[in-house]
PDB file of C-alpha atoms in Angstrom:
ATOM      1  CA  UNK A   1     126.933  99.610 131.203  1.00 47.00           C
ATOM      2  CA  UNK A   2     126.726  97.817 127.549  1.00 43.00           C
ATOM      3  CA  UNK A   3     130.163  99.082 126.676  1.00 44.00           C
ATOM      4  CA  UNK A   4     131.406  97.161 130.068  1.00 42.00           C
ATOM      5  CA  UNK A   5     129.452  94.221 129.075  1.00 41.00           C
ATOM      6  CA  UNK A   6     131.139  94.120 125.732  1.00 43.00           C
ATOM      7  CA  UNK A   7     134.766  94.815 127.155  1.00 39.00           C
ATOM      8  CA  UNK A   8     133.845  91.685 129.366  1.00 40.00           C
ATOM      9  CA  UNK A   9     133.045  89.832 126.850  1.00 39.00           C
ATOM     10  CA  UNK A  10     136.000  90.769 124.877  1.00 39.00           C
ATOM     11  CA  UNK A  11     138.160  90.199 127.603  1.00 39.00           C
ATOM     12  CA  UNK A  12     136.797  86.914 128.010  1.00 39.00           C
ATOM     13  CA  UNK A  13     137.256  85.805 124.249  1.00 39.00           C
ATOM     14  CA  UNK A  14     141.036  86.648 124.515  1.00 42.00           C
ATOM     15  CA  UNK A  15     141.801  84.873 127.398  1.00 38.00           C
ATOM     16  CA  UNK A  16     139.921  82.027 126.350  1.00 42.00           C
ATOM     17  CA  UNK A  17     141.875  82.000 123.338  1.00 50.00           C
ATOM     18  CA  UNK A  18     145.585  82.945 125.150  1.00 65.00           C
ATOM     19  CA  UNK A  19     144.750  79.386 127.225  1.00 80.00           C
ATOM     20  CA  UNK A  20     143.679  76.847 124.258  1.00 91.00           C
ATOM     21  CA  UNK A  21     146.249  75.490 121.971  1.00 93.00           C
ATOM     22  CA  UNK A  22     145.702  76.660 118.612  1.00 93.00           C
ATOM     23  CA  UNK A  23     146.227  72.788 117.180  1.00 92.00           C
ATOM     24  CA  UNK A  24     143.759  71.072 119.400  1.00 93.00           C
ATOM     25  CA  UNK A  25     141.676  74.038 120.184  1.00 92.00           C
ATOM     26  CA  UNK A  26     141.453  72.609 123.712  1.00 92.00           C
ATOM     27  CA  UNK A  27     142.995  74.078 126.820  1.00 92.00           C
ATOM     28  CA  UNK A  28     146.337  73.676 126.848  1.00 92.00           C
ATOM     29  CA  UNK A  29     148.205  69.845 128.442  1.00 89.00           C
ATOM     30  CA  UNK A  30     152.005  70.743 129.832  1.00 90.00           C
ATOM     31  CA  UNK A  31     151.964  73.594 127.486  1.00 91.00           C
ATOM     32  CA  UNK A  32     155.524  74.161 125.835  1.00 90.00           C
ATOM     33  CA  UNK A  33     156.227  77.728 124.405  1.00 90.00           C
ATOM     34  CA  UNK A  34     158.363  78.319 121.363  1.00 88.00           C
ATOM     35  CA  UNK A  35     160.775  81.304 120.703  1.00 84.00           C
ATOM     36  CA  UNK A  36     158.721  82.673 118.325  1.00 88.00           C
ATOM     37  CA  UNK A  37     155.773  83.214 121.772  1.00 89.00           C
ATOM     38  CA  UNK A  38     153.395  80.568 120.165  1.00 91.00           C
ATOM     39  CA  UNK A  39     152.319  78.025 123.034  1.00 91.00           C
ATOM     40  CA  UNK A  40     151.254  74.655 121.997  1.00 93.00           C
ATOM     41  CA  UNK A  41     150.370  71.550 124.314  1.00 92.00           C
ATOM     42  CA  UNK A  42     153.406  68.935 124.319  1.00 92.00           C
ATOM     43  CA  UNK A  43     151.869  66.426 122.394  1.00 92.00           C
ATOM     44  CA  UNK A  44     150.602  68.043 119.289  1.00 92.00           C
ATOM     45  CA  UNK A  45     154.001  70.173 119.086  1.00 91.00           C
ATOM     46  CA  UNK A  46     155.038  66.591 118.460  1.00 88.00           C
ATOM     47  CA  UNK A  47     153.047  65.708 116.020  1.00 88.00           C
ATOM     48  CA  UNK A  48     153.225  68.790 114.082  1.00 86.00           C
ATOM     49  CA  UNK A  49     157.235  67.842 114.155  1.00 84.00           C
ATOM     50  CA  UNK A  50     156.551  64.579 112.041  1.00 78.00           C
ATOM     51  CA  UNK A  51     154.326  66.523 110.000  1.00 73.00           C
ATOM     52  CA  UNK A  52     155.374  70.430 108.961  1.00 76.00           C
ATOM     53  CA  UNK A  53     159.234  69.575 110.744  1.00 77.00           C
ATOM     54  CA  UNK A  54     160.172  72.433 113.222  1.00 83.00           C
ATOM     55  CA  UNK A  55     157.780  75.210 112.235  1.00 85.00           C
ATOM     56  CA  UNK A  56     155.791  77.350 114.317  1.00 88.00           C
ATOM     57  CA  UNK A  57     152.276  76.193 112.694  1.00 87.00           C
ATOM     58  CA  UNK A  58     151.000  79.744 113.808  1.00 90.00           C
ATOM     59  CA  UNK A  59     153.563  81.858 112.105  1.00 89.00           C
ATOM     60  CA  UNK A  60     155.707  79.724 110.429  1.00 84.00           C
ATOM     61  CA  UNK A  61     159.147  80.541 111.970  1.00 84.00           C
ATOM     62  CA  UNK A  62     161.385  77.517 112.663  1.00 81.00           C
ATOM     63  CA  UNK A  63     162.777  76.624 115.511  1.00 81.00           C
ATOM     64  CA  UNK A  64     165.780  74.639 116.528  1.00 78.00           C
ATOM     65  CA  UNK A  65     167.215  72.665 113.241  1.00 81.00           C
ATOM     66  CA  UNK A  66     165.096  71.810 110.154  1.00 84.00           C
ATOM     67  CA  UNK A  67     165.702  68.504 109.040  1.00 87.00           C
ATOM     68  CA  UNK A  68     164.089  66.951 105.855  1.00 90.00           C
ATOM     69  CA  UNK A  69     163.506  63.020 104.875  1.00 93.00           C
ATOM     70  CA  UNK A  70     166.372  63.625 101.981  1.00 96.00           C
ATOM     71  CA  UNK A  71     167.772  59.483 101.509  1.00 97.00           C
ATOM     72  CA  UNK A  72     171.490  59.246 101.631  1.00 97.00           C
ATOM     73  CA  UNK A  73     173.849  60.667  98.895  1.00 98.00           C
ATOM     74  CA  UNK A  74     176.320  62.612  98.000  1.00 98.00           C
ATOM     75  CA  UNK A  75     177.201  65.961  97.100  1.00 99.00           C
ATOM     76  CA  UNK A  76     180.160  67.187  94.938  1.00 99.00           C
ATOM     77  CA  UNK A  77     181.415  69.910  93.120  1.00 99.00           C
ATOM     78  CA  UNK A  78     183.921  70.736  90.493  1.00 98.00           C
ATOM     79  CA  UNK A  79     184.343  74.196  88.888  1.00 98.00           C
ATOM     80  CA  UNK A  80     185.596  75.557  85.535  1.00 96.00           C
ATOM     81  CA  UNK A  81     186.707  78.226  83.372  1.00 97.00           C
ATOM     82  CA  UNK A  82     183.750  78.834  81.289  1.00 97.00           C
ATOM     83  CA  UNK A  83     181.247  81.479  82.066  1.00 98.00           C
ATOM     84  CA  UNK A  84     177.287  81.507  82.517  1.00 98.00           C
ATOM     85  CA  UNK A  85     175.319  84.286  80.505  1.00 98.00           C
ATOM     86  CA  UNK A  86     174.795  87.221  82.803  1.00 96.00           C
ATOM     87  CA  UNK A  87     178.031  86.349  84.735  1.00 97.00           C
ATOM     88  CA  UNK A  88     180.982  87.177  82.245  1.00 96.00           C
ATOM     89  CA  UNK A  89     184.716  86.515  83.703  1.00 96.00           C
ATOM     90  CA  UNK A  90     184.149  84.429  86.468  1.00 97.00           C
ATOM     91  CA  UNK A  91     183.461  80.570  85.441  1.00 98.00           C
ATOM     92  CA  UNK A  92     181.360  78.169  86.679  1.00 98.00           C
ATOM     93  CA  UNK A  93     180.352  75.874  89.696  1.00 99.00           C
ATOM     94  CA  UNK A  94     178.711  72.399  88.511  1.00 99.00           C
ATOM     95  CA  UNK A  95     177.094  71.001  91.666  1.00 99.00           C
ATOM     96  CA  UNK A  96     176.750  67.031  91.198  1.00 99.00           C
ATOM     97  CA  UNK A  97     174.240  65.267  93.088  1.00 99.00           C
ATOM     98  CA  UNK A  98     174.083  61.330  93.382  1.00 99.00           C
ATOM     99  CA  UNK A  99     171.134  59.808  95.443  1.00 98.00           C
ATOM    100  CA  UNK A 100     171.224  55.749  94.659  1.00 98.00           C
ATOM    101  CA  UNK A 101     168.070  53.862  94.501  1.00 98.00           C
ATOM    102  CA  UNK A 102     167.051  52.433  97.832  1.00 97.00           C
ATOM    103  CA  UNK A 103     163.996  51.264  99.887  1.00 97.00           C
ATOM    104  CA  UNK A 104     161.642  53.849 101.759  1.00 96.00           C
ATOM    105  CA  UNK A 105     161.788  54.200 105.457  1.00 94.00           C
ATOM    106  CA  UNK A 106     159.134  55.276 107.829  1.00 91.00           C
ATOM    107  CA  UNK A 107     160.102  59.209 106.809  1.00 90.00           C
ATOM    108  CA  UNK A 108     158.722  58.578 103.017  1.00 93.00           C
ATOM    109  CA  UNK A 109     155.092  58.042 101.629  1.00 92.00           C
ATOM    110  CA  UNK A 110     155.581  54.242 101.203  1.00 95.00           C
ATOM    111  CA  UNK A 111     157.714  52.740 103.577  1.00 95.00           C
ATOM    112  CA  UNK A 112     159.393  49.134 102.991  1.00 97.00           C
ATOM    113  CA  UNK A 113     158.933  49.722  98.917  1.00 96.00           C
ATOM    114  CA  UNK A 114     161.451  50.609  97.011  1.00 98.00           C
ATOM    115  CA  UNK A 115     162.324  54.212  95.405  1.00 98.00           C
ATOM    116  CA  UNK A 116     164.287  54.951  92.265  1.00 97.00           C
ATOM    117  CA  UNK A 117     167.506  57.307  92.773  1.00 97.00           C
ATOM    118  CA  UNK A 118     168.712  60.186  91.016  1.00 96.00           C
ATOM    119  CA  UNK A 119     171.666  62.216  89.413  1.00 97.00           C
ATOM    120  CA  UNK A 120     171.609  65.415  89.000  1.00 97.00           C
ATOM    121  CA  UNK A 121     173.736  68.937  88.096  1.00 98.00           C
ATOM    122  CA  UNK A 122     173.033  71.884  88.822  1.00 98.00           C
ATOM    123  CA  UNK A 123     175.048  75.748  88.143  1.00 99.00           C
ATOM    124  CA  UNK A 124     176.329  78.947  89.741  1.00 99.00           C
ATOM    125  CA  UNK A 125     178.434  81.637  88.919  1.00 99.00           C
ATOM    126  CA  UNK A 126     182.137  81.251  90.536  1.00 99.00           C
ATOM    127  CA  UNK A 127     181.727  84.501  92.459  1.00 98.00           C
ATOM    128  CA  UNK A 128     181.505  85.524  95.933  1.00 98.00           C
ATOM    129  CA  UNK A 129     177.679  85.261  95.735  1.00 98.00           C
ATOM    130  CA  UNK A 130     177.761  81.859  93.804  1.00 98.00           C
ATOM    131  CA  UNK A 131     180.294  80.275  96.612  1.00 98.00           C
ATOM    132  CA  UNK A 132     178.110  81.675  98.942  1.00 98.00           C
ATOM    133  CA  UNK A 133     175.127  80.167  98.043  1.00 98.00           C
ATOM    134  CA  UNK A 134     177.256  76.650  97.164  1.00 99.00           C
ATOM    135  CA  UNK A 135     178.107  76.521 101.048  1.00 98.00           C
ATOM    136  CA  UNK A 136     174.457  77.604 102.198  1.00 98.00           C
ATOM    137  CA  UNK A 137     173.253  74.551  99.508  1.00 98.00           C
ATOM    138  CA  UNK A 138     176.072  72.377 101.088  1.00 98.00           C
ATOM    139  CA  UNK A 139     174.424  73.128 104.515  1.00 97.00           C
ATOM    140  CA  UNK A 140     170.819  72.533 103.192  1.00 97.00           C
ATOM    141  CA  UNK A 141     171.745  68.855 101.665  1.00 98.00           C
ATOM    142  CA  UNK A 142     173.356  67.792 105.146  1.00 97.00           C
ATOM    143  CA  UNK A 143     169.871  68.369 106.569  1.00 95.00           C
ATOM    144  CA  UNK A 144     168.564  66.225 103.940  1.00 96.00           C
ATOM    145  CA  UNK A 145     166.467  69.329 102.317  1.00 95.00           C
ATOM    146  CA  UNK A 146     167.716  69.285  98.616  1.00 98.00           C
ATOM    147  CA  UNK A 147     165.565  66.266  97.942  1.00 97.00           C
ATOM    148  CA  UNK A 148     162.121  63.717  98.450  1.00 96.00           C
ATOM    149  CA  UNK A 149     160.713  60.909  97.593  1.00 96.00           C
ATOM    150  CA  UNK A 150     157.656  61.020  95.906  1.00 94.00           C
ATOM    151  CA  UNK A 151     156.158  61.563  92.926  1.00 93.00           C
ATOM    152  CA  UNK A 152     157.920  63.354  89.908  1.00 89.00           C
ATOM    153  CA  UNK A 153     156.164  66.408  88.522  1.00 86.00           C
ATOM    154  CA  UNK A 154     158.370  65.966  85.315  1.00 84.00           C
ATOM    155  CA  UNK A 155     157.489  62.033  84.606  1.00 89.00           C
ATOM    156  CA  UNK A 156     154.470  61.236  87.003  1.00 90.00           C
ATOM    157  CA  UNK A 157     156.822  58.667  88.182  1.00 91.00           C
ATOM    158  CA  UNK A 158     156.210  57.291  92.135  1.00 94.00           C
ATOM    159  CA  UNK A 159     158.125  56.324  94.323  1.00 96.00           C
ATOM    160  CA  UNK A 160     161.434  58.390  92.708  1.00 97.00           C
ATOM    161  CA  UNK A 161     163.634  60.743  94.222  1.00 97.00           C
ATOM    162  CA  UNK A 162     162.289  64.418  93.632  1.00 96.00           C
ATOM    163  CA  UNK A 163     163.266  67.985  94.435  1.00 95.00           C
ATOM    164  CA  UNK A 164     162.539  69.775  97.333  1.00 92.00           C
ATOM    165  CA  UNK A 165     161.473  73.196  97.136  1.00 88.00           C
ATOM    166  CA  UNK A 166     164.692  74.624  96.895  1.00 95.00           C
ATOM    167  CA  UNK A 167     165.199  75.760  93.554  1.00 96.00           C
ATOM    168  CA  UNK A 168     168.118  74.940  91.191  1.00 98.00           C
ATOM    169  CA  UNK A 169     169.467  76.164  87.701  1.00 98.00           C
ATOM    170  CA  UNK A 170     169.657  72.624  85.765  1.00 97.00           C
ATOM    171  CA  UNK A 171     170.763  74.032  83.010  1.00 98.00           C
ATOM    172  CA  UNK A 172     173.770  76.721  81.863  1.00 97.00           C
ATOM    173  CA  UNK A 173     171.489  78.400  79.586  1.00 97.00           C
ATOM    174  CA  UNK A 174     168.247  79.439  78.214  1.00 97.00           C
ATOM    175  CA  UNK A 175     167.080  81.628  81.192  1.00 96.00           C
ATOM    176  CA  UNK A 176     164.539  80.549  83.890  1.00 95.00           C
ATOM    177  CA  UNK A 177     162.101  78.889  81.486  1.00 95.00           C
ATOM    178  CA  UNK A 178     164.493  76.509  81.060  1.00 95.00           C
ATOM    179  CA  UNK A 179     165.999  76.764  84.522  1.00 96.00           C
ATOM    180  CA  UNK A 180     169.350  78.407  82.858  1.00 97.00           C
ATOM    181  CA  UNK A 181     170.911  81.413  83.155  1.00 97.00           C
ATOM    182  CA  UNK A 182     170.741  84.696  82.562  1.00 97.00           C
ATOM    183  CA  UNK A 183     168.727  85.138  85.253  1.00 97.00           C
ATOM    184  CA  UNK A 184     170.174  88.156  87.552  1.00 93.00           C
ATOM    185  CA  UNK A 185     167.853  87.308  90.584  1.00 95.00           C
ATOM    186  CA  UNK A 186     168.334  83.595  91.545  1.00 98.00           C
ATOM    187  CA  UNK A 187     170.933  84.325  94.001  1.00 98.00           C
ATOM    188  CA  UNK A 188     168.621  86.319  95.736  1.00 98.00           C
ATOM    189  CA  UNK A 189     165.491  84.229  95.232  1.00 97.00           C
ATOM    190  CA  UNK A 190     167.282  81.135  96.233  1.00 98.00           C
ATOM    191  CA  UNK A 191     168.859  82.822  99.752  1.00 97.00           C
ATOM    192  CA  UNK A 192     165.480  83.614 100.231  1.00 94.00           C
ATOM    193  CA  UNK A 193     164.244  79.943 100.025  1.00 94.00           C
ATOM    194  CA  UNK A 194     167.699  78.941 102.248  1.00 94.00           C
ATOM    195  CA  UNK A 195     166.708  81.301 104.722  1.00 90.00           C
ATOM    196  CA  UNK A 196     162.961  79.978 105.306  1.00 85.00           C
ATOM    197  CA  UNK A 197     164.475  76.906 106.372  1.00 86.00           C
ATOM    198  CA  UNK A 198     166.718  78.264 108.830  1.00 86.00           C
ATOM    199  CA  UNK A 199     169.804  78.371 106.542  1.00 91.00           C
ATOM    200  CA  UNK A 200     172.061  81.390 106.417  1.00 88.00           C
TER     201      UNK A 200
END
């Protein structure tokens, strides 16, 4: 009779917890179900979208398209015959990046106040992988995930435009302390960051 009790109980516990949202904690309000089988009440699904974008906040999968605060820019590219150490006989792709200075909307930590732009390069190997991983960037930036605004972990400036969390070799040499090359696993590492935001 105590083992029924406790399967009861048990019982109980997981429905109880199969019919409250796991934001609110509260039973679920027109409850909308994601692909990933997460349930969430309509309203907080919303405001975990302006918060954490289009991730489950259970699991973490994304759903639909990921789409970052990134201000306008543009990204180009130019490559050349010269090689990066650890990729001998097949040159180099310079990625250019060119974010002007602007003012903050209602996506960034300060809106209505200015934010200071930025240029930046960044490197990969002319190779199948490299122009893979240039078009899976390309992708990422027309989402507006390559950058932020915020504060700069480099200067301490606010209020500047900052990288994302997609890493990028800055620099042709001097390996990943220096965020050069050589550095055989980038590719990898970096598809791996592409692909938690839905980009592959």
């Amino acid at each position: 009779e105590t083992h029924y009790l406790i399967t009861l109980i048990i019982k109980e516990n997981e429905q109880s917890k199969d019919d409250n949202c796991p934001i609110c904690i509260d039973t679920f309000t027109d409850q909308v179900k994601l692909q990933c089988g997460h349930g969430f009440c309509r309203e907080c699904l919303k405001h975990s979208e302006k918060s954490m974008g289009k991730i489950c906040s259970v699991c973490k999968k994304i759903y639909g398209k990921l789409r970052g605060n990134q201000p306008k820019g543009k990204m180009t590219y130019i490559t050349y015959r010269s090689d990066l150490p650890g990729y001998y006989g097949c040159g180099t792709i310079e990625i250019s990046y060119d974010i002007p200075s602007g003012t903050q909307t209602d996506e960034h930590p300060n809106p209505g106040e200015r934010f200071y732009g930025a240029q930046r390069h960044a490197y990969l190997p002319n190779n199948a992988e490299g122009n893979e991983v240039l078009q899976l960037l390309q992708r990422a930036f027309d989402q507006r995930l390559i950058f932020t605004v915020g504060t700069s972990t480099t200067t301490g400036a606010d209020n500047t435009v900052t990288w994302n969390d997609i890493h990028h070799k800055t620099s042709k040499t001097g390996g990943p302390q220096n965020y050069g090359y050589p550095d055989s696993d980038y590719l990898k590492r970096v598809k791996d960051e592409l692909k938690a935001k839905g980009i592959e």
